[in-house]
Each structure stands twice: as C-alpha cells, then as structure tokens.
XYZ file of C-alpha atoms in Angstrom:
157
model
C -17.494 14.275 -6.701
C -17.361 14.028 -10.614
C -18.714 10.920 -12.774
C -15.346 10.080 -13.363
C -14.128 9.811 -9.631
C -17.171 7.754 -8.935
C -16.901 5.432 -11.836
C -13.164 4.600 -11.144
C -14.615 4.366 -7.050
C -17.632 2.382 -8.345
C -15.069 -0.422 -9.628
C -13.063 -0.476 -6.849
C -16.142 -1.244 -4.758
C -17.645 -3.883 -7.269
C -14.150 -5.363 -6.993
C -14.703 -5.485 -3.033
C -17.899 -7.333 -3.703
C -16.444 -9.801 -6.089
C -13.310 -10.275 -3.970
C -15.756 -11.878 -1.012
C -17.513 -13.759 -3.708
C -14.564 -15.291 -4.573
C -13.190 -16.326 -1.258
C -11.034 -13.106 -0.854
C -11.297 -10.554 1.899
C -13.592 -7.383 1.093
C -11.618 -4.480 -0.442
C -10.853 -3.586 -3.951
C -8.605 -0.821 -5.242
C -7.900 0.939 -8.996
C -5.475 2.668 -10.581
C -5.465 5.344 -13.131
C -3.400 7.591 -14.809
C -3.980 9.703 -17.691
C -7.823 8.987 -17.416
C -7.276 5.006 -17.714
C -7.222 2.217 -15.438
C -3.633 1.024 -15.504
C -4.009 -1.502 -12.666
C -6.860 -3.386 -10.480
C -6.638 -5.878 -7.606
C -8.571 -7.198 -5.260
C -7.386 -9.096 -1.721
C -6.165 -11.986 -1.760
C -4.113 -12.528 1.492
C -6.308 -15.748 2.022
C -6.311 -17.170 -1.487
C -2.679 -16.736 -1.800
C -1.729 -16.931 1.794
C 0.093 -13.634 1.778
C -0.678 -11.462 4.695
C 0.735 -8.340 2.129
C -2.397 -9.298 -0.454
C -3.962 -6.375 0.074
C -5.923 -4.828 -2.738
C -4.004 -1.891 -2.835
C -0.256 -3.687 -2.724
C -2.152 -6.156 -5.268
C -2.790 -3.351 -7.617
C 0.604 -1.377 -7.020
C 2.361 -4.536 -8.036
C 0.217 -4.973 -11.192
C 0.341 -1.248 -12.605
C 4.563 -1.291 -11.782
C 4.906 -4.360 -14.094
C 2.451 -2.845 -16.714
C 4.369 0.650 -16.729
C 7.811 -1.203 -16.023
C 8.271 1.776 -13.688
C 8.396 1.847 -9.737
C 7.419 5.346 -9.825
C 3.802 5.873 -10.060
C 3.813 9.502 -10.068
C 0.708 11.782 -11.807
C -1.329 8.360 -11.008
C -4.528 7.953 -8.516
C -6.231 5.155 -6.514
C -9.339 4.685 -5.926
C -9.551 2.006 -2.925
C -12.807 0.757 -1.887
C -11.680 1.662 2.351
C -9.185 3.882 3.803
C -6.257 2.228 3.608
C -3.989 0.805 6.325
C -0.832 1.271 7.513
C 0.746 -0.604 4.924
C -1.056 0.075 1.972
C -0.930 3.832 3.272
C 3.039 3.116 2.857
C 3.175 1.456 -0.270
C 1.117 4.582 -1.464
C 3.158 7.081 -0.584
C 5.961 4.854 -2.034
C 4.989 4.019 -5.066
C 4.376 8.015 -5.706
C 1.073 8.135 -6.200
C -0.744 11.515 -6.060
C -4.274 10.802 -5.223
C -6.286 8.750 -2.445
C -9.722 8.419 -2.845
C -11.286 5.567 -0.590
C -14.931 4.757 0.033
C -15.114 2.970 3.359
C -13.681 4.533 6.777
C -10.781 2.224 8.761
C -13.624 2.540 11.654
C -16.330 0.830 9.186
C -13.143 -1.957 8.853
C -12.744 -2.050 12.768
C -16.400 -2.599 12.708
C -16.592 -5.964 10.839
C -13.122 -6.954 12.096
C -10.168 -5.234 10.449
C -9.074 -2.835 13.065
C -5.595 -1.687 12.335
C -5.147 0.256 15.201
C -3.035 -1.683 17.511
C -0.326 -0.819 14.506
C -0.154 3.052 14.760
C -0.080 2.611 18.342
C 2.719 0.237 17.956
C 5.482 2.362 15.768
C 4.557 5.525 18.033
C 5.937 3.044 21.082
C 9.872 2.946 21.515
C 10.936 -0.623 20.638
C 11.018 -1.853 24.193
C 7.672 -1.476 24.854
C 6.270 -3.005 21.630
C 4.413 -6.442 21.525
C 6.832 -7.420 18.811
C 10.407 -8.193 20.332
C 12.338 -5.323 18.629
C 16.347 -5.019 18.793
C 18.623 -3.370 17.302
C 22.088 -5.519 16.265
C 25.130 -5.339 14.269
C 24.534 -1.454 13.095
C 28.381 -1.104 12.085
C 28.232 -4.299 9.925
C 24.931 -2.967 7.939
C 26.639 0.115 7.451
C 28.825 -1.182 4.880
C 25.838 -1.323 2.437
C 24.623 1.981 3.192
C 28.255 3.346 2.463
C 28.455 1.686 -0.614
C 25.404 2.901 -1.779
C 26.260 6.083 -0.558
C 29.314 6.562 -2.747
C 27.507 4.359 -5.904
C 27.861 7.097 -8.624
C 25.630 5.025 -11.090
C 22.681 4.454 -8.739
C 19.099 4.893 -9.373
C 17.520 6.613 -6.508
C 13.990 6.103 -5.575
C-alpha cells in the first residue's frame, strides 16, 4: 500500500484507540478527497446513546455538512474495521468510491461485535425474521411515491 493510504489508515486506527480511551467503542474512520481529510469520527453509540454512532455514519455526517453536499462522490474512507451492514450502506449511499479498512468483521466477532445475525436476517423472507416484519397500508404510501414520481423540480439522489 502507499504512504499515503497508510497515513490516512494510520489515523483512522489512532482514532479507534482514542475512541476506547474516551469511553467510546473501538473503531475510527477518515475521509478524504482530493488528498485531504474532509471528515473524521470516531464511535460514539455509547457516549451519545445512538445505536447509528458508528465511526463511519459519524464521519459521513461530518464531511456532508462540511461539503454541504450528500453526494460524496471521488471521496475515500479509510475505516479502522470492515464495516457493517450499516455503515456498508451508508457507504455506498453517500457515493463514496473507496473502502479501505484495517480490521476484519471476524476480528469484530472476536471481541464481541459480530454482525452476522444481520445478513442472515435480510436474506430471510419477513416471516421468518426475529424482528416482527409486516407489510401495511401499501396503497396509502403510494401517494408519496406518485408524487415524487411526477415532481418535475426534484433533486434525485
């Protein structure tokens, strides 16, 4: 890997490091685009009692509000473990272009962060998921999605 992929992966890590230091849960993650870190966040789902504190989310949020942009397109994150589920979503979401992560989701299953149970969950059809799951009022919801549809000053995303 180049100096530059392991400096921006070095923070992310120190980050992880502080973040249990500080009361937070061990992961760290970093953004940069254009060769300079736009964003950096640590977890904080205990400090703030947010179970969506993630470092990644954390750092998503903060490099939005700095760009004033929801797109983070041509940008890269450095995280300092594979991301989960979630943060894996708000990735893709946020349109960034590049994952690099230090630890594996198995070293996370192996100090107890095991995410598992949640990819096995959306592969299941709702009925057989822990979480009750049911679908209701479809043709009321629509009305939303139509108007959207037909919105000729929207801003996609």
């Amino acid at each position: 890997m180049s100096d530059k992929i392991n400096k921006y992966m070095q923070r992310a890590i120190d980050l992880s490091i502080n973040s249990v230091n500080n009361g937070g849960g061990p992961f760290g993650a970093v953004i940069v685009k254009n060769g300079k870190i736009i964003a950096e966040a640590s977890n904080s789902v205990t400090i703030n009692n947010d179970p969506t504190a993630h470092a990644e989310v954390n750092a998503i949020r903060l490099a939005t509000s700095q760009l004033k942009t929801y797109d983070l397109s041509g940008a890269e994150i450095y995280s300092s473990c594979e991301p989960c589920p979630m943060c894996l979503g708000a990735i893709y979401w946020a349109g960034i272009d590049k994952l690099f992560f230090a630890n594996t989701k198995t070293d996370a299953k192996e100090i107890g962060f095991d995410d598992a149970f949640i990819y096995q969950e959306i592969a299941l059809p709702f009925a057989k998921r822990k979480l009750l799951t049911k679908q209701t009022m479809r043709s009321e919801a629509q009305k939303a999605f139509t108007i959207w549809n037909e919105k000729e000053d929207k801003i996609e995303y």
